[in-house]
Short mmCIF file of C-alpha atoms in Angstrom, two decimals:
data_model
loop_
_atom_site.label_atom_id
_atom_site.label_comp_id
_atom_site.label_asym_id
_atom_site.label_seq_id
_atom_site.Cartn_x
_atom_site.Cartn_y
_atom_site.Cartn_z
CA MET L 102 101.77 97.57 104.80
CA THR L 103 102.92 97.17 101.10
CA PHE L 104 102.11 95.01 98.23
CA THR L 105 105.26 93.12 98.80
CA THR L 106 103.92 91.59 102.07
CA GLN L 107 103.61 87.93 101.63
CA LEU L 108 100.26 86.81 102.73
CA PHE L 109 100.64 83.04 102.18
CA GLN L 110 104.04 82.37 103.57
CA SER L 111 105.81 82.87 106.80
CA GLU L 112 109.02 81.69 108.20
CA ASN L 113 107.78 78.11 108.74
CA LEU L 114 104.24 78.05 107.38
CA VAL L 115 102.13 78.38 104.11
CA LEU L 116 98.63 78.89 103.65
CA GLU L 117 97.21 76.79 100.75
CA ALA L 118 93.78 76.13 99.21
CA TYR L 119 92.11 73.57 101.31
CA ASP L 120 91.84 70.20 99.48
CA PRO L 121 89.06 67.97 100.79
CA GLU L 122 90.64 64.99 98.97
CA LYS L 123 93.69 65.07 101.10
CA ASP L 124 92.89 67.35 104.25
CA ALA L 125 89.68 65.74 105.33
CA ALA L 126 91.32 62.72 106.78
CA SER L 127 93.63 64.73 108.92
CA GLU L 128 90.74 66.86 110.18
CA ALA L 129 88.69 63.74 110.94
CA ALA L 130 91.62 62.42 113.07
CA PHE L 131 91.89 65.90 114.79
CA SER L 132 88.07 65.75 115.44
CA TYR L 133 88.62 63.45 118.56
CA ASP L 134 89.60 66.77 120.22
CA PRO L 135 86.20 68.40 120.96
CA ASN L 136 87.83 71.79 120.59
CA TYR L 137 88.79 70.93 116.86
CA ALA L 138 85.55 69.12 116.31
CA ALA L 139 83.64 72.25 117.28
CA VAL L 140 85.39 74.15 114.68
CA ILE L 141 84.24 71.88 111.93
CA ASP L 142 80.78 71.38 113.30
CA GLY L 143 80.15 75.02 114.43
CA GLU L 144 77.49 75.12 117.23
CA GLY L 145 76.85 71.38 117.08
CA VAL L 146 77.67 68.91 119.58
CA PRO L 147 81.44 68.13 118.96
CA HIS L 148 82.01 64.53 118.40
CA PRO L 149 84.59 62.43 116.25
CA LEU L 150 83.69 62.78 112.59
CA THR L 151 84.17 60.28 109.76
CA VAL L 152 86.41 61.19 106.74
CA PHE L 153 83.22 61.23 104.72
CA GLU L 154 81.48 63.73 106.94
CA VAL L 155 84.44 66.22 107.01
CA LYS L 156 84.96 66.00 103.20
CA LYS L 157 81.13 66.43 102.47
CA LYS L 158 80.97 69.49 104.83
CA ARG L 159 84.17 71.20 103.42
CA GLU L 160 83.09 70.50 99.85
CA GLU L 161 79.69 72.09 100.49
CA GLU L 162 81.32 75.07 102.20
CA LEU L 163 83.78 75.58 99.44
CA LYS L 164 81.02 75.36 96.83
CA LYS L 165 78.76 77.72 98.71
CA GLY L 166 81.60 80.10 99.62
CA GLY L 167 82.66 80.28 95.97
CA GLU L 168 79.36 81.39 94.97
CA LYS L 169 78.86 84.04 97.71
CA ASP L 170 82.49 85.42 98.06
CA ASN L 171 82.18 85.84 101.82
CA PHE L 172 83.75 82.49 102.90
CA PHE L 173 87.49 81.80 103.04
CA LEU L 174 89.04 78.57 104.08
CA PHE L 175 92.84 77.78 104.10
CA ALA L 176 94.83 74.71 104.86
CA LEU L 177 97.72 75.57 107.19
CA ARG L 178 100.88 73.48 106.29
CA ARG L 179 104.35 73.35 107.38
CA LYS L 180 106.75 74.67 104.72
CA SER L 181 109.48 72.21 105.26
CA ASP L 182 107.40 68.99 104.74
CA GLY L 183 103.90 70.13 103.73
CA LEU L 184 102.46 68.63 106.83
CA PHE L 185 98.65 69.55 107.34
CA LEU L 186 98.58 71.26 110.57
CA GLY L 187 95.04 72.78 110.74
CA ILE L 188 92.84 75.42 109.14
CA LEU L 189 92.41 79.18 109.04
CA THR L 190 88.94 80.17 108.14
CA PHE L 191 86.60 83.05 107.90
CA PRO L 192 83.10 81.35 107.65
CA HIS L 193 81.15 84.53 106.99
CA VAL L 194 82.65 87.93 106.25
CA PHE L 195 80.04 90.61 106.76
CA TRP L 196 80.97 92.85 103.84
CA PHE L 197 78.26 95.49 104.70
CA ASN L 198 79.86 96.06 108.19
CA ARG L 199 83.46 94.82 107.28
CA TYR L 200 83.86 92.54 110.20
CA ALA L 201 84.12 88.72 110.54
CA PHE L 202 84.36 85.80 112.87
CA PHE L 203 87.42 83.76 112.12
CA LYS L 204 88.93 80.52 113.44
CA MET L 205 92.53 79.35 113.33
CA THR L 206 92.84 76.01 114.75
CA ILE L 207 95.97 73.51 114.91
CA GLY L 208 95.10 69.99 115.47
CA GLU L 209 98.03 68.40 117.41
CA ALA L 210 99.26 69.95 120.79
CA GLU L 211 102.82 69.82 119.81
CA THR L 212 102.48 71.69 116.54
CA ARG L 213 99.89 74.00 118.12
CA LEU L 214 102.78 75.07 120.59
CA ALA L 215 105.32 75.52 118.00
CA TYR L 216 103.17 77.37 115.34
CA PHE L 217 100.20 78.98 117.02
CA THR L 218 101.62 82.40 117.15
CA GLU L 219 103.03 82.29 113.64
CA ALA L 220 99.88 81.12 112.15
CA LEU L 221 97.74 83.61 114.01
CA GLN L 222 99.90 86.50 112.60
CA MET L 223 99.04 85.04 109.05
CA GLY L 224 95.36 85.13 109.93
CA LEU L 225 95.57 88.70 111.14
CA ARG L 226 97.38 89.84 108.10
CA TYR L 227 94.99 88.29 105.72
CA GLY L 228 91.86 89.57 107.79
CA LEU L 229 92.97 93.07 108.49
CA GLU L 230 95.26 93.78 105.46
CA GLU L 231 93.89 91.76 102.63
CA LEU L 232 90.15 91.50 103.54
CA GLY L 233 90.38 95.09 104.85
CA LEU L 234 88.24 94.19 107.86
CA TYR L 235 87.42 96.94 110.46
CA SER L 236 87.62 94.17 113.05
CA MET L 237 87.78 90.38 113.41
CA TYR L 238 86.88 88.09 116.45
CA THR L 239 87.09 84.57 117.49
CA SER L 240 85.67 82.48 120.26
CA THR L 241 87.52 80.55 123.03
CA GLY L 242 87.55 80.24 126.77
CA GLU L 243 89.33 79.06 129.86
CA TYR L 244 88.70 75.51 128.76
CA GLU L 245 91.65 75.91 126.19
CA PRO L 246 93.93 78.39 128.28
CA GLU L 247 96.79 78.34 125.78
CA VAL L 248 94.60 79.53 122.98
CA LYS L 249 93.18 82.36 124.93
CA GLN L 250 96.61 83.52 126.15
CA GLY L 251 98.01 83.13 122.60
CA LEU L 252 95.25 85.52 121.36
CA GLU L 253 95.92 87.99 124.08
CA ALA L 254 99.64 88.03 123.36
CA ALA L 255 98.84 88.76 119.75
CA GLY L 256 96.62 91.77 120.74
CA PHE L 257 93.16 90.35 120.98
CA HIS L 258 91.19 91.63 123.87
CA GLU L 259 88.13 90.06 125.62
CA ALA L 260 84.98 91.46 124.23
CA VAL L 261 81.98 89.23 125.16
CA ARG L 262 81.71 86.54 127.92
CA GLN L 263 78.66 84.23 127.22
CA ARG L 264 78.32 82.62 130.61
CA GLU L 265 78.10 78.75 130.68
CA ASN L 266 77.76 78.37 127.03
CA VAL L 267 80.49 75.65 126.53
CA TYR L 268 80.55 72.01 127.97
CA ARG L 269 83.94 70.55 128.22
CA ASP L 270 85.49 67.98 130.70
CA GLY L 271 82.17 67.44 132.61
CA LYS L 272 81.50 71.25 133.29
CA LEU L 273 80.23 74.31 131.97
CA TRP L 274 82.52 77.19 130.84
CA ASP L 275 82.03 80.63 129.49
CA ARG L 276 82.37 81.16 125.76
CA VAL L 277 84.62 84.22 125.36
CA PHE L 278 84.62 86.30 122.16
CA MET L 279 88.16 87.72 121.62
CA GLU L 280 88.31 90.81 119.31
CA ILE L 281 90.93 92.98 117.54
CA LEU L 282 90.34 96.13 115.55
CA GLN L 283 92.29 97.03 112.43
CA ASP L 284 93.38 100.24 114.10
CA GLU L 285 94.71 98.33 117.17
CA TRP L 286 96.74 96.05 114.85
CA LYS L 287 98.20 98.92 113.00
CA THR L 288 99.31 100.73 116.20
CA ARG L 289 100.67 97.62 117.55
CA ASN L 290 102.81 96.97 114.36
CA ALA L 291 103.92 100.53 114.37
CA GLN L 292 105.19 100.24 117.88
CA VAL L 293 106.89 96.94 117.09
CA GLN L 294 108.61 98.62 114.05
CA SER L 295 109.68 101.85 115.85
CA MET W 125 46.18 77.99 121.85
CA ASN W 126 44.76 78.45 125.45
CA ASN W 127 47.80 77.10 127.19
CA PRO W 128 48.58 79.61 129.87
CA ILE W 129 52.28 79.15 129.46
CA PHE W 130 51.91 81.22 126.25
CA THR W 131 49.99 84.05 127.70
CA GLY W 132 51.27 87.05 129.47
CA GLN W 133 49.82 90.45 130.74
CA LEU W 134 49.49 92.11 127.52
CA VAL W 135 50.08 89.51 124.80
CA ARG W 136 50.00 85.90 123.99
CA LEU W 137 52.37 83.93 121.60
CA ILE W 138 50.66 81.89 118.86
CA ALA W 139 52.13 79.62 116.28
CA MET W 140 52.77 81.11 112.83
CA ASN W 141 50.17 80.98 110.09
CA LEU W 142 52.44 81.37 107.07
CA GLU W 143 49.85 82.46 104.57
CA GLU W 144 48.74 85.32 106.82
CA ASP W 145 51.85 86.27 108.80
CA LEU W 146 54.31 86.55 105.91
CA LYS W 147 52.17 89.26 104.50
CA LEU W 148 52.29 90.94 107.86
CA PHE W 149 56.12 90.67 107.60
CA GLU W 150 56.02 92.31 104.21
CA GLU W 151 54.04 95.22 105.66
CA TRP W 152 56.39 95.62 108.68
CA ASN W 153 59.49 95.56 106.32
CA VAL W 154 58.36 98.59 104.61
CA ASP W 155 59.63 100.41 107.64
CA SER W 156 63.54 100.32 107.19
CA GLU W 157 64.20 101.21 110.73
CA TYR W 158 62.37 98.26 111.89
CA GLN W 159 64.67 96.10 109.59
CA ARG W 160 67.78 97.98 110.58
CA LEU W 161 67.23 97.44 114.30
CA LEU W 162 66.29 93.78 113.72
CA ASP W 163 69.27 92.49 111.58
CA ALA W 164 72.87 93.43 110.86
CA GLY W 165 72.23 92.78 107.02
CA ALA W 166 71.14 95.32 104.57
CA ALA W 167 67.65 96.26 104.82
CA ASN W 168 65.75 94.82 101.83
CA ARG W 169 62.39 93.96 100.26
CA TYR W 170 61.74 90.25 100.15
CA ASN W 171 59.92 88.31 97.62
CA LEU W 172 56.92 86.74 99.42
CA LYS W 173 57.16 83.38 97.63
CA LEU W 174 60.91 82.92 98.48
CA THR W 175 60.23 84.00 101.99
CA LYS W 176 57.61 81.42 102.12
CA GLU W 177 59.87 78.87 100.81
CA PHE W 178 62.58 79.80 103.49
CA PHE W 179 60.11 79.42 106.29
CA GLU W 180 58.74 76.12 104.97
CA LYS W 181 62.28 74.76 104.95
CA GLU W 182 63.44 76.17 108.17
CA ILE W 183 60.43 76.22 110.51
CA GLU W 184 60.90 72.74 111.94
CA GLY W 185 64.19 73.91 113.58
CA MET W 186 62.62 77.14 114.86
CA HIS W 187 60.43 77.99 117.75
CA ALA W 188 58.80 80.89 116.06
CA PHE W 189 55.60 82.62 117.37
CA MET W 190 53.48 85.51 116.42
CA ILE W 191 53.07 88.08 119.20
CA GLN W 192 49.18 88.80 119.56
CA LYS W 193 47.63 91.49 121.72
CA LEU W 194 45.22 90.12 124.37
CA ASP W 195 42.80 92.89 124.16
CA ASP W 196 42.16 92.98 120.40
CA ASP W 197 43.92 89.81 118.96
CA ARG W 198 45.92 91.93 116.63
CA LYS W 199 49.25 90.45 115.65
CA ILE W 200 51.99 93.07 116.29
CA GLY W 201 55.27 91.26 116.03
CA MET W 202 57.17 88.08 116.15
CA ILE W 203 59.58 86.26 118.37
CA ASP W 204 61.56 83.15 118.07
CA LEU W 205 64.16 80.80 119.67
CA GLY W 206 66.74 79.30 117.36
CA GLY W 207 70.48 78.39 117.18
CA PHE W 208 69.84 75.78 119.85
CA ASN W 209 73.03 74.05 121.40
CA TRP W 210 71.45 71.19 123.23
CA GLN W 211 74.68 70.15 124.74
CA VAL W 212 74.72 73.10 127.06
CA GLY W 213 71.06 73.86 126.80
CA SER W 214 71.25 77.48 125.20
CA ALA W 215 69.47 79.27 122.45
CA TRP W 216 69.24 82.63 120.87
CA VAL W 217 66.10 84.76 120.90
CA GLY W 218 65.06 87.29 118.25
CA ILE W 219 62.12 89.55 118.67
CA GLY W 220 60.57 92.40 116.51
CA ILE W 221 57.45 94.61 117.10
CA GLY W 222 56.53 95.43 113.65
CA VAL W 223 53.77 97.87 114.54
CA ARG W 224 55.73 101.16 115.10
CA GLU W 225 53.06 102.94 117.15
CA LEU W 226 53.14 100.12 119.61
CA TRP W 227 56.96 100.43 120.32
CA GLY W 228 57.88 101.35 123.91
CA LYS W 229 54.55 100.11 125.44
CA GLY W 230 55.54 97.01 127.06
CA TYR W 231 54.45 94.37 124.47
CA GLY W 232 57.90 93.24 123.65
CA THR W 233 59.03 92.88 127.17
CA ASP W 234 55.79 90.94 127.96
CA ALA W 235 56.47 88.54 124.95
CA MET W 236 60.05 88.17 126.09
CA ARG W 237 58.92 87.12 129.53
CA ILE W 238 56.70 84.49 128.05
CA ILE W 239 59.35 83.01 125.86
CA LEU W 240 61.71 83.01 128.71
CA ARG W 241 59.11 80.93 130.76
CA TYR W 242 58.75 78.53 127.67
CA GLY W 243 62.43 78.17 127.20
CA PHE W 244 63.28 77.46 130.84
CA THR W 245 60.22 75.42 131.97
CA THR W 246 59.46 73.54 128.76
CA LEU W 247 62.47 73.23 126.55
CA ASN W 248 64.81 72.73 129.64
CA LEU W 249 67.15 75.42 128.48
CA ASN W 250 69.92 76.63 130.87
CA ARG W 251 70.63 79.96 129.09
CA ILE W 252 69.03 82.18 126.48
CA GLN W 253 71.07 84.98 124.70
CA LEU W 254 70.56 87.77 122.33
CA ASP W 255 72.42 90.35 120.52
CA VAL W 256 71.25 93.88 120.02
CA PHE W 257 72.79 97.02 118.46
CA SER W 258 73.87 99.85 120.91
CA ILE W 259 71.60 102.35 118.97
CA ASN W 260 68.61 100.37 120.16
CA GLN W 261 68.46 101.62 123.77
CA ARG W 262 64.78 100.92 123.94
CA GLY W 263 65.32 97.26 123.22
CA ILE W 264 68.28 97.04 125.71
CA SER W 265 65.98 98.60 128.43
CA SER W 266 63.26 96.02 127.54
CA TYR W 267 65.66 93.04 127.75
CA GLU W 268 67.03 94.32 131.19
CA LYS W 269 63.45 94.44 132.42
CA ALA W 270 62.90 90.86 131.27
CA GLY W 271 65.99 89.76 133.16
CA PHE W 272 68.85 89.78 130.69
CA LYS W 273 72.33 90.76 131.83
CA TYR W 274 75.06 92.47 129.81
CA GLU W 275 77.63 90.11 128.71
CA GLY W 276 79.86 92.33 126.53
CA ARG W 277 80.02 94.01 123.07
CA LEU W 278 81.76 93.62 119.76
CA ASN W 279 83.10 97.18 118.82
CA GLY W 280 81.47 98.82 115.88
CA ASN W 281 80.04 95.81 114.23
CA LEU W 282 77.06 97.63 112.61
CA LEU W 283 77.86 100.27 110.10
CA LYS W 284 75.09 102.53 108.92
CA ALA W 285 75.25 105.85 107.10
CA GLY W 286 78.99 105.94 107.90
CA VAL W 287 78.52 105.57 111.73
CA ARG W 288 79.65 102.44 113.59
CA TYR W 289 77.49 100.95 116.41
CA ASP W 290 78.44 98.28 118.86
CA GLU W 291 76.79 94.73 118.87
CA VAL W 292 75.83 94.19 122.44
CA PHE W 293 75.37 90.73 123.89
CA MET W 294 73.00 89.91 126.67
CA GLY W 295 72.07 86.55 128.27
CA ILE W 296 69.97 85.02 131.16
CA LEU W 297 70.70 81.77 133.01
CA ARG W 298 67.83 79.63 134.28
CA ARG W 299 68.83 80.20 137.91
CA GLU W 300 68.59 83.95 137.53
CA TRP W 301 65.24 83.62 135.85
CA GLU W 302 63.94 81.35 138.72
CA GLN W 303 65.24 84.08 141.19
CA LEU W 304 63.19 86.52 139.39
CA GLN W 305 60.05 84.48 139.65
CA THR W 306 60.53 84.11 143.35
CA ALA W 307 61.18 87.83 143.77
CA THR W 308 58.04 88.61 141.78
CA VAL W 309 55.80 86.13 143.93
CA ASN W 310 57.19 87.50 147.32
#
């Protein structure tokens, strides 16, 4: 890890400041997918959102986050054409304890397949190297198997399984918290480099 | 106030009286260990007026109760259901016994049993969950007695005095709670 590490650029992606004026419309379109809508609306019932709702929510978050310095939200864009792919967010960093929940979500299935791993690495770098977190975790479950598998492939392990705490496709699923520690990330990177 | 659903073997749950109860919260918060076991944030002293404003704003979305002893009507702690997810029928429960000399005497377990009954039979919940720090073994034992099952842990999420403790997650499903009632009756 050095200061020369580029946190906001990777081979195909860039992290930019979220812009409610232009990004809310894309997120509103993505919100027809309940797994994306749940990211915008937290614990609420996922449902398609209007551009107005997304814009209002994101503006409020950015304002509040700017005041408290514990909220981070990035727009994830494709480098080649600037296409908005989704978001990377740390909604609440617990500075006392140096851990955070984070969510990285890409709206379209096709771009998710192409860029999930690369975007996740950017999230890990930002959380564990720049924010200096001891650990970070996210939630997923068997209702989105490609996301869970992608997290496992990046070094996350299952930490918590809240039984029957998500409703998708007419049935109850477990909500799974996947966690990675900074030490695990460092060890993993050292192994890759050696 | 006399609804039997809110009455257990040792305590009853009663609605909050903000004028009286926030003063009790202030007394209990002097004990920093109480605060440290209750919340992941930094223990603090809270301005009474601001606390009142917080509760006045938030109380409609909470199901918050004071825990009152049956034998002498003393209020000894608080318990609340919050963070409702009505799509799946789940909620978080939080509990604190503020009077230190009454820790470990079964009052918290009794209060938890009451709120589980309320959550499953009145609010139609399917699951109730909580988180607790690994240092709080007394709390974990109490939750197990009330029927909660271990659902996992986030490693080292609580940092106090340079030592990391795990955040332990527990949950109970309505069918598990119903089985416990049958087992108790038989």
